[in-house]
mmCIF file of C-alpha atoms in Angstrom:
data_model
loop_
_atom_site.group_PDB
_atom_site.id
_atom_site.type_symbol
_atom_site.label_atom_id
_atom_site.label_comp_id
_atom_site.label_asym_id
_atom_site.label_seq_id
_atom_site.Cartn_x
_atom_site.Cartn_y
_atom_site.Cartn_z
ATOM 1 C CA MET A 1 -107.044 21.562 -3.563
ATOM 2 C CA PRO A 2 -103.461 21.016 -4.824
ATOM 3 C CA ILE A 3 -100.847 20.060 -2.251
ATOM 4 C CA ASP A 4 -98.489 22.918 -1.386
ATOM 5 C CA HIS A 5 -95.342 20.799 -1.254
ATOM 6 C CA ASP A 6 -93.014 23.698 -0.488
ATOM 7 C CA GLN A 7 -95.096 24.762 2.513
ATOM 8 C CA ILE A 8 -95.344 21.209 3.872
ATOM 9 C CA PHE A 9 -91.585 20.746 3.711
ATOM 10 C CA LYS A 10 -90.857 24.217 5.059
ATOM 11 C CA GLN A 11 -93.073 23.637 8.087
ATOM 12 C CA LEU A 12 -91.571 20.202 8.740
ATOM 13 C CA ILE A 13 -87.922 21.238 8.385
ATOM 14 C CA GLU A 14 -88.407 24.366 10.457
ATOM 15 C CA ALA A 15 -89.843 22.220 13.273
ATOM 16 C CA PHE A 16 -87.047 19.645 12.891
ATOM 17 C CA PHE A 17 -84.221 21.979 11.882
ATOM 18 C CA ARG A 18 -81.563 20.363 14.054
ATOM 19 C CA GLU A 19 -82.593 16.855 12.987
ATOM 20 C CA PHE A 20 -82.528 17.952 9.339
ATOM 21 C CA LEU A 21 -78.954 19.210 9.513
ATOM 22 C CA GLU A 22 -77.769 16.252 11.581
ATOM 23 C CA LEU A 23 -79.280 13.921 8.990
ATOM 24 C CA PHE A 24 -77.987 15.527 5.788
ATOM 25 C CA CYS A 25 -75.249 18.003 6.811
ATOM 26 C CA PRO A 26 -73.586 16.370 9.849
ATOM 27 C CA ALA A 27 -70.258 18.191 9.452
ATOM 28 C CA GLU A 28 -71.926 21.605 9.627
ATOM 29 C CA ALA A 29 -74.340 20.503 12.363
ATOM 30 C CA LYS A 30 -71.414 19.817 14.702
ATOM 31 C CA TRP A 31 -70.442 23.492 14.594
ATOM 32 C CA ILE A 32 -73.895 25.001 15.086
ATOM 33 C CA ASP A 33 -75.298 26.188 18.389
ATOM 34 C CA PHE A 34 -78.934 25.148 18.028
ATOM 35 C CA GLY A 35 -79.833 27.314 20.994
ATOM 36 C CA GLN A 36 -79.241 30.295 18.701
ATOM 37 C CA VAL A 37 -81.481 29.825 15.669
ATOM 38 C CA GLU A 38 -83.584 32.576 14.126
ATOM 39 C CA PHE A 39 -85.650 32.049 10.987
ATOM 40 C CA LEU A 40 -85.591 35.073 8.673
ATOM 41 C CA ARG A 41 -89.096 35.483 7.255
ATOM 42 C CA GLU A 42 -88.654 38.232 4.680
ATOM 43 C CA GLU A 43 -85.768 37.212 2.456
ATOM 44 C CA HIS A 44 -86.974 38.439 -0.954
ATOM 45 C CA PHE A 45 -84.830 38.873 -4.049
ATOM 46 C CA THR A 46 -85.431 40.004 -7.586
ATOM 47 C CA ASP A 47 -84.789 37.381 -10.236
ATOM 48 C CA ILE A 48 -82.860 39.741 -12.522
ATOM 49 C CA PRO A 49 -83.298 37.979 -15.906
ATOM 50 C CA ARG A 50 -87.047 37.502 -15.398
ATOM 51 C CA GLY A 51 -87.747 40.568 -13.275
ATOM 52 C CA GLU A 52 -89.692 38.421 -10.781
ATOM 53 C CA ARG A 53 -89.587 38.976 -7.045
ATOM 54 C CA ARG A 54 -88.995 35.686 -5.246
ATOM 55 C CA GLN A 55 -89.082 34.708 -1.600
ATOM 56 C CA LEU A 56 -86.451 32.248 -0.455
ATOM 57 C CA ASP A 57 -87.938 29.105 1.063
ATOM 58 C CA LEU A 58 -86.108 28.853 4.385
ATOM 59 C CA VAL A 59 -83.266 30.987 5.714
ATOM 60 C CA ALA A 60 -81.998 30.526 9.264
ATOM 61 C CA ARG A 61 -79.497 32.688 11.105
ATOM 62 C CA VAL A 62 -77.566 30.393 13.461
ATOM 63 C CA GLY A 63 -74.887 30.836 16.089
ATOM 64 C CA LEU A 64 -71.686 28.811 16.287
ATOM 65 C CA LYS A 65 -70.452 26.739 19.214
ATOM 66 C CA ALA A 66 -66.813 27.734 19.142
ATOM 67 C CA GLY A 67 -66.151 31.447 18.685
ATOM 68 C CA GLY A 68 -65.284 32.857 15.292
ATOM 69 C CA GLN A 69 -68.146 34.572 13.496
ATOM 70 C CA LYS A 70 -71.162 35.470 15.547
ATOM 71 C CA PHE A 71 -73.504 33.758 13.089
ATOM 72 C CA VAL A 72 -73.830 32.045 9.710
ATOM 73 C CA LEU A 73 -76.834 31.510 7.462
ATOM 74 C CA VAL A 74 -78.377 28.188 6.482
ATOM 75 C CA HIS A 75 -80.370 28.600 3.255
ATOM 76 C CA THR A 76 -82.621 25.751 2.091
ATOM 77 C CA GLU A 77 -84.689 25.607 -1.095
ATOM 78 C CA PHE A 78 -87.409 22.981 -1.694
ATOM 79 C CA GLU A 79 -87.856 22.084 -5.366
ATOM 80 C CA SER A 80 -90.741 20.003 -6.715
ATOM 81 C CA GLU A 81 -89.441 19.754 -10.279
ATOM 82 C CA LYS A 82 -86.149 19.554 -12.137
ATOM 83 C CA GLU A 83 -84.968 22.814 -13.630
ATOM 84 C CA PRO A 84 -81.924 22.857 -15.973
ATOM 85 C CA ASP A 85 -80.754 26.305 -14.867
ATOM 86 C CA PHE A 86 -81.208 25.657 -11.154
ATOM 87 C CA PRO A 87 -77.482 25.702 -10.169
ATOM 88 C CA ARG A 88 -77.144 29.222 -11.603
ATOM 89 C CA ARG A 89 -80.239 30.352 -9.666
ATOM 90 C CA MET A 90 -78.876 28.828 -6.459
ATOM 91 C CA PHE A 91 -75.622 30.735 -7.002
ATOM 92 C CA ARG A 92 -77.524 34.004 -7.448
ATOM 93 C CA TYR A 93 -79.317 33.430 -4.168
ATOM 94 C CA TYR A 94 -75.985 32.780 -2.481
ATOM 95 C CA CYS A 95 -74.479 35.978 -3.863
ATOM 96 C CA GLN A 96 -77.430 38.130 -2.865
ATOM 97 C CA LEU A 97 -77.549 36.663 0.638
ATOM 98 C CA PHE A 98 -73.835 37.264 1.036
ATOM 99 C CA LEU A 99 -74.084 40.871 -0.151
ATOM 100 C CA ARG A 100 -76.966 41.491 2.247
ATOM 101 C CA HIS A 101 -75.586 39.750 5.346
ATOM 102 C CA ASP A 102 -71.808 39.580 4.723
ATOM 103 C CA THR A 103 -71.384 36.201 6.405
ATOM 104 C CA ASP A 104 -70.785 32.538 5.580
ATOM 105 C CA ILE A 105 -73.696 30.561 4.147
ATOM 106 C CA VAL A 106 -74.579 26.853 4.084
ATOM 107 C CA PRO A 107 -76.619 26.360 0.862
ATOM 108 C CA ILE A 108 -78.952 23.342 0.604
ATOM 109 C CA VAL A 109 -81.563 22.195 -1.889
ATOM 110 C CA VAL A 110 -84.066 19.390 -1.319
ATOM 111 C CA PHE A 111 -85.710 17.955 -4.435
ATOM 112 C CA THR A 112 -89.098 16.593 -3.370
ATOM 113 C CA ASP A 113 -90.338 15.277 -6.738
ATOM 114 C CA ASP A 114 -90.961 11.580 -7.409
ATOM 115 C CA ALA A 115 -89.257 11.499 -10.822
ATOM 116 C CA ARG A 116 -86.446 9.030 -11.452
ATOM 117 C CA TRP A 117 -83.772 11.240 -12.971
ATOM 118 C CA LYS A 118 -81.775 9.872 -15.895
ATOM 119 C CA LYS A 119 -79.386 12.820 -15.617
ATOM 120 C CA PRO A 120 -78.817 14.342 -12.184
ATOM 121 C CA VAL A 121 -78.869 18.046 -11.429
ATOM 122 C CA PRO A 122 -75.301 19.216 -10.635
ATOM 123 C CA ASP A 123 -74.516 20.053 -7.022
ATOM 124 C CA HIS A 124 -72.163 22.854 -8.103
ATOM 125 C CA PHE A 125 -71.890 25.871 -10.395
ATOM 126 C CA GLU A 126 -68.797 27.207 -12.130
ATOM 127 C CA LEU A 127 -67.850 30.461 -13.837
ATOM 128 C CA GLY A 128 -64.776 30.706 -16.005
ATOM 129 C CA VAL A 129 -63.226 31.904 -19.228
ATOM 130 C CA ALA A 130 -60.895 30.208 -21.700
ATOM 131 C CA GLY A 131 -60.766 26.983 -19.740
ATOM 132 C CA LYS A 132 -59.891 28.675 -16.441
ATOM 133 C CA THR A 133 -62.388 28.429 -13.577
ATOM 134 C CA PHE A 134 -62.729 31.593 -11.528
ATOM 135 C CA VAL A 135 -65.699 30.588 -9.352
ATOM 136 C CA GLN A 136 -66.501 27.133 -7.967
ATOM 137 C CA PHE A 137 -69.767 27.165 -6.001
ATOM 138 C CA ASP A 138 -70.909 23.965 -4.256
ATOM 139 C CA TYR A 139 -74.125 23.248 -2.377
ATOM 140 C CA HIS A 140 -75.760 20.305 -0.648
ATOM 141 C CA LEU A 141 -78.189 18.590 -3.026
ATOM 142 C CA ILE A 142 -80.667 16.132 -1.516
ATOM 143 C CA LYS A 143 -82.783 14.162 -3.973
ATOM 144 C CA LEU A 144 -85.116 12.239 -1.683
ATOM 145 C CA LYS A 145 -86.368 9.761 -4.279
ATOM 146 C CA ALA A 146 -82.788 8.713 -5.012
ATOM 147 C CA LEU A 147 -82.246 7.664 -1.395
ATOM 148 C CA ASP A 148 -82.860 4.095 -0.226
ATOM 149 C CA TYR A 149 -85.175 4.153 2.805
ATOM 150 C CA ARG A 150 -83.441 1.035 4.212
ATOM 151 C CA GLN A 151 -80.354 3.104 5.028
ATOM 152 C CA PHE A 152 -82.425 5.028 7.601
ATOM 153 C CA LEU A 153 -84.392 2.254 9.330
ATOM 154 C CA ASP A 154 -81.882 2.013 12.192
ATOM 155 C CA SER A 155 -81.614 5.775 12.578
ATOM 156 C CA ASN A 156 -82.427 7.485 15.871
ATOM 157 C CA ASN A 157 -83.444 10.611 13.962
ATOM 158 C CA PRO A 158 -87.265 10.972 13.985
ATOM 159 C CA LEU A 159 -87.272 13.196 10.892
ATOM 160 C CA ALA A 160 -85.854 10.314 8.855
ATOM 161 C CA PHE A 161 -88.896 8.170 9.663
ATOM 162 C CA ALA A 162 -91.209 10.675 7.972
ATOM 163 C CA LEU A 163 -88.945 11.530 5.030
ATOM 164 C CA MET A 164 -88.684 7.822 4.181
ATOM 165 C CA ALA A 165 -92.194 8.203 2.743
ATOM 166 C CA LYS A 166 -90.597 10.245 -0.077
ATOM 167 C CA MET A 167 -87.570 8.019 -0.596
ATOM 168 C CA GLY A 168 -87.100 5.134 -2.988
ATOM 169 C CA TYR A 169 -88.938 1.885 -2.322
ATOM 170 C CA ASN A 170 -90.762 -0.843 -4.224
ATOM 171 C CA ARG A 171 -94.401 0.120 -4.653
ATOM 172 C CA ARG A 172 -95.437 -3.377 -3.578
ATOM 173 C CA GLU A 173 -93.933 -2.605 -0.151
ATOM 174 C CA ARG A 174 -95.881 0.584 0.451
ATOM 175 C CA VAL A 175 -98.591 -0.814 2.724
ATOM 176 C CA ARG A 176 -96.207 -2.520 5.135
ATOM 177 C CA LEU A 177 -93.803 0.428 4.937
ATOM 178 C CA LYS A 178 -96.485 2.906 5.917
ATOM 179 C CA ALA A 179 -97.175 0.833 9.021
ATOM 180 C CA ASP A 180 -93.443 0.692 9.783
ATOM 181 C CA PHE A 181 -92.872 4.413 9.289
ATOM 182 C CA LEU A 182 -95.770 5.262 11.591
ATOM 183 C CA ARG A 183 -94.594 2.712 14.166
ATOM 184 C CA LEU A 184 -91.135 4.315 14.238
ATOM 185 C CA ILE A 185 -92.582 7.823 14.502
ATOM 186 C CA LEU A 186 -94.923 6.916 17.358
ATOM 187 C CA ALA A 187 -92.040 5.289 19.246
ATOM 188 C CA SER A 188 -89.740 8.303 18.820
ATOM 189 C CA PRO A 189 -89.071 10.564 21.844
ATOM 190 C CA VAL A 190 -90.557 13.796 20.468
ATOM 191 C CA ASP A 191 -93.375 15.923 21.834
ATOM 192 C CA SER A 192 -96.895 15.293 20.561
ATOM 193 C CA ALA A 193 -97.094 18.517 18.523
ATOM 194 C CA ARG A 194 -93.972 17.729 16.508
ATOM 195 C CA ARG A 195 -94.957 14.074 16.243
ATOM 196 C CA SER A 196 -98.228 15.138 14.633
ATOM 197 C CA LEU A 197 -96.240 16.880 11.865
ATOM 198 C CA LEU A 198 -94.366 13.644 11.150
ATOM 199 C CA VAL A 199 -97.587 11.616 11.095
ATOM 200 C CA GLU A 200 -99.324 14.091 8.786
ATOM 201 C CA PHE A 201 -96.343 14.038 6.436
ATOM 202 C CA VAL A 202 -96.620 10.253 6.047
ATOM 203 C CA GLU A 203 -100.397 10.522 5.671
ATOM 204 C CA THR A 204 -99.913 13.079 2.882
ATOM 205 C CA TYR A 205 -97.250 11.222 0.910
ATOM 206 C CA LEU A 206 -98.284 7.610 1.520
ATOM 207 C CA PRO A 207 -102.067 7.690 1.036
ATOM 208 C CA LEU A 208 -103.866 4.345 0.847
ATOM 209 C CA ALA A 209 -107.270 3.436 -0.494
ATOM 210 C CA GLY A 210 -109.382 0.367 -1.297
ATOM 211 C CA ARG A 211 -107.609 -2.949 -0.847
ATOM 212 C CA GLU A 212 -104.401 -1.254 0.313
ATOM 213 C CA GLN A 213 -106.276 0.479 3.102
ATOM 214 C CA THR A 214 -107.930 -2.797 4.160
ATOM 215 C CA GLU A 215 -104.567 -4.578 4.147
ATOM 216 C CA PHE A 216 -103.039 -1.782 6.217
ATOM 217 C CA GLN A 217 -105.750 -2.015 8.861
ATOM 218 C CA GLN A 218 -105.342 -5.784 9.054
ATOM 219 C CA ILE A 219 -101.562 -5.469 9.521
ATOM 220 C CA VAL A 220 -101.775 -2.997 12.397
ATOM 221 C CA ALA A 221 -104.703 -4.770 14.064
ATOM 222 C CA ASN A 222 -103.096 -8.228 14.074
ATOM 223 C CA ASP A 223 -99.472 -7.493 14.970
ATOM 224 C CA GLN A 224 -98.652 -6.273 18.484
ATOM 225 C CA GLN A 225 -95.667 -4.207 17.334
ATOM 226 C CA TYR A 226 -98.171 -1.874 15.621
ATOM 227 C CA ALA A 227 -100.400 -1.444 18.684
ATOM 228 C CA LYS A 228 -99.866 2.333 18.849
ATOM 229 C CA VAL A 229 -100.537 2.650 15.121
ATOM 230 C CA ASP A 230 -103.780 0.722 15.574
ATOM 231 C CA GLN A 231 -104.856 3.143 18.300
ATOM 232 C CA MET A 232 -103.944 6.112 16.134
ATOM 233 C CA ILE A 233 -105.878 5.015 13.063
ATOM 234 C CA THR A 234 -109.067 5.076 15.103
ATOM 235 C CA VAL A 235 -108.765 8.771 14.382
ATOM 236 C CA TYR A 236 -106.631 9.106 11.259
ATOM 237 C CA GLU A 237 -107.765 6.105 9.240
ATOM 238 C CA LYS A 238 -110.979 4.434 10.379
ATOM 239 C CA GLN A 239 -112.817 7.738 10.771
ATOM 240 C CA GLY A 240 -111.247 9.157 7.593
ATOM 241 C CA ILE A 241 -110.189 12.367 9.318
ATOM 242 C CA ARG A 242 -107.189 14.292 7.990
ATOM 243 C CA LYS A 243 -105.731 17.587 8.989
ATOM 244 C CA GLY A 244 -106.826 20.188 6.492
ATOM 245 C CA LYS A 245 -109.503 18.009 4.961
ATOM 246 C CA GLN A 246 -111.835 20.237 2.967
ATOM 247 C CA GLU A 247 -115.103 18.374 3.398
ATOM 248 C CA GLY A 248 -117.779 19.913 5.595
ATOM 249 C CA LYS A 249 -117.800 23.144 7.511
ATOM 250 C CA GLN A 250 -115.029 24.222 9.874
ATOM 251 C CA GLU A 251 -117.334 23.843 12.858
ATOM 252 C CA GLY A 252 -118.102 20.278 11.847
ATOM 253 C CA LYS A 253 -114.415 19.410 11.548
ATOM 254 C CA GLN A 254 -113.750 20.902 14.969
ATOM 255 C CA GLU A 255 -116.547 18.885 16.557
ATOM 256 C CA GLY A 256 -115.296 15.807 14.749
ATOM 257 C CA LYS A 257 -111.845 16.127 16.305
ATOM 258 C CA GLN A 258 -113.385 16.612 19.744
ATOM 259 C CA GLU A 259 -115.475 13.444 19.358
ATOM 260 C CA ASP A 260 -112.455 11.531 18.049
ATOM 261 C CA LEU A 261 -110.478 12.530 21.134
ATOM 262 C CA ILE A 262 -113.277 11.284 23.386
ATOM 263 C CA LEU A 263 -113.471 8.048 21.375
ATOM 264 C CA LEU A 264 -109.733 7.449 21.668
ATOM 265 C CA LEU A 265 -109.740 8.190 25.405
ATOM 266 C CA GLU A 266 -112.576 5.706 25.977
ATOM 267 C CA LYS A 267 -110.816 3.073 23.915
ATOM 268 C CA LYS A 268 -107.687 3.369 26.071
ATOM 269 C CA PHE A 269 -108.961 4.391 29.527
ATOM 270 C CA GLY A 270 -112.639 3.496 29.619
ATOM 271 C CA LYS A 271 -115.667 5.724 30.148
ATOM 272 C CA VAL A 272 -115.008 9.490 29.948
ATOM 273 C CA ASN A 273 -116.980 11.433 32.563
ATOM 274 C CA ALA A 274 -119.254 14.366 31.761
ATOM 275 C CA ALA A 275 -116.887 16.997 33.176
ATOM 276 C CA LEU A 276 -114.022 15.909 30.937
ATOM 277 C CA ARG A 277 -116.348 15.712 27.931
ATOM 278 C CA ARG A 278 -117.370 19.332 28.528
ATOM 279 C CA LYS A 279 -113.731 20.378 28.863
ATOM 280 C CA ILE A 280 -112.852 18.687 25.564
ATOM 281 C CA ARG A 281 -115.771 20.310 23.752
ATOM 282 C CA GLN A 282 -114.568 23.717 24.934
ATOM 283 C CA ILE A 283 -111.180 23.296 23.200
ATOM 284 C CA ASP A 284 -111.285 25.516 20.118
ATOM 285 C CA SER A 285 -107.689 25.115 18.935
ATOM 286 C CA PRO A 286 -107.271 22.513 16.145
ATOM 287 C CA LYS A 287 -103.551 22.240 16.917
ATOM 288 C CA LYS A 288 -104.215 21.522 20.578
ATOM 289 C CA LEU A 289 -106.779 18.863 19.685
ATOM 290 C CA GLU A 290 -104.358 17.180 17.266
ATOM 291 C CA ALA A 291 -101.575 17.308 19.847
ATOM 292 C CA LEU A 292 -103.867 15.709 22.437
ATOM 293 C CA LEU A 293 -104.882 12.977 19.997
ATOM 294 C CA LEU A 294 -101.270 11.887 19.663
ATOM 295 C CA ALA A 295 -100.431 12.493 23.329
ATOM 296 C CA VAL A 296 -103.035 9.867 24.276
ATOM 297 C CA LEU A 297 -100.865 7.178 22.687
ATOM 298 C CA ASP A 298 -98.066 7.717 25.230
ATOM 299 C CA ALA A 299 -100.237 8.489 28.264
ATOM 300 C CA ASN A 300 -100.533 5.949 31.052
ATOM 301 C CA SER A 301 -103.508 7.700 32.624
ATOM 302 C CA LEU A 302 -105.805 10.688 32.081
ATOM 303 C CA GLU A 303 -103.651 12.656 34.553
ATOM 304 C CA ASP A 304 -100.735 12.498 32.096
ATOM 305 C CA LEU A 305 -102.617 14.568 29.499
ATOM 306 C CA PRO A 306 -102.276 18.388 29.338
ATOM 307 C CA PHE A 307 -105.971 19.336 29.414
#
């Protein structure tokens, strides 16, 4: 099944909205009250030249810290390929959002493709006649592959640790880098549910196989700084289990996650008693199981886990 890149990024950025703006739009982030964020789900517009009805990727209505307008919009598009007429399309979206909501808008585009552009996409759009410019429209343009991951290694922003998997790096570094990205994610102070999104993002965009996979397992098994990664790959790597994996029936995948949780608990805390085993096998929420799998890494005892 093809990867739905737009959906993966939308889910990640929605969960890490504040971190996203602090990372790439710090000036705007300083003005936003992140206690007042509402994601608008039904922002559809007609693409007038083509007659197509399009849904905008992510539109958030946000409050401001210091008076003024009651809210502004943050509009983010996720693009998986270069499109020559994209700046004009982004301007149309801006105009239609403004006409509908009559408020200020922060426009952002994230290019998620792996292509090395010879000619960049402009981060602005102009309209004018006879050499005079009447409209100058600017937007934030983030081309992940053009960013050097090394600039973010000392960041305290957990979103950066996942997005580094889509940034520029030497392919010969990818095995060690995957271990480093996961190490940084697992050490970050975020809840287990959001941490699982970061882990799955790296798993999706830095897949390893064959000799690379063997090398990866050796790195995390033999270096103490990767101890949490080694515990995690009991589930995510050694057992070959991935969120959304299409092999087998849904019931089988559910049982597999339950058994992986028991395995990880025994590896860290010793024998799991029959009562706890029964409780685990009664959990029917995949998200809760995945959250528990990652929560084990930070737990000091079984009492720390939200069963």
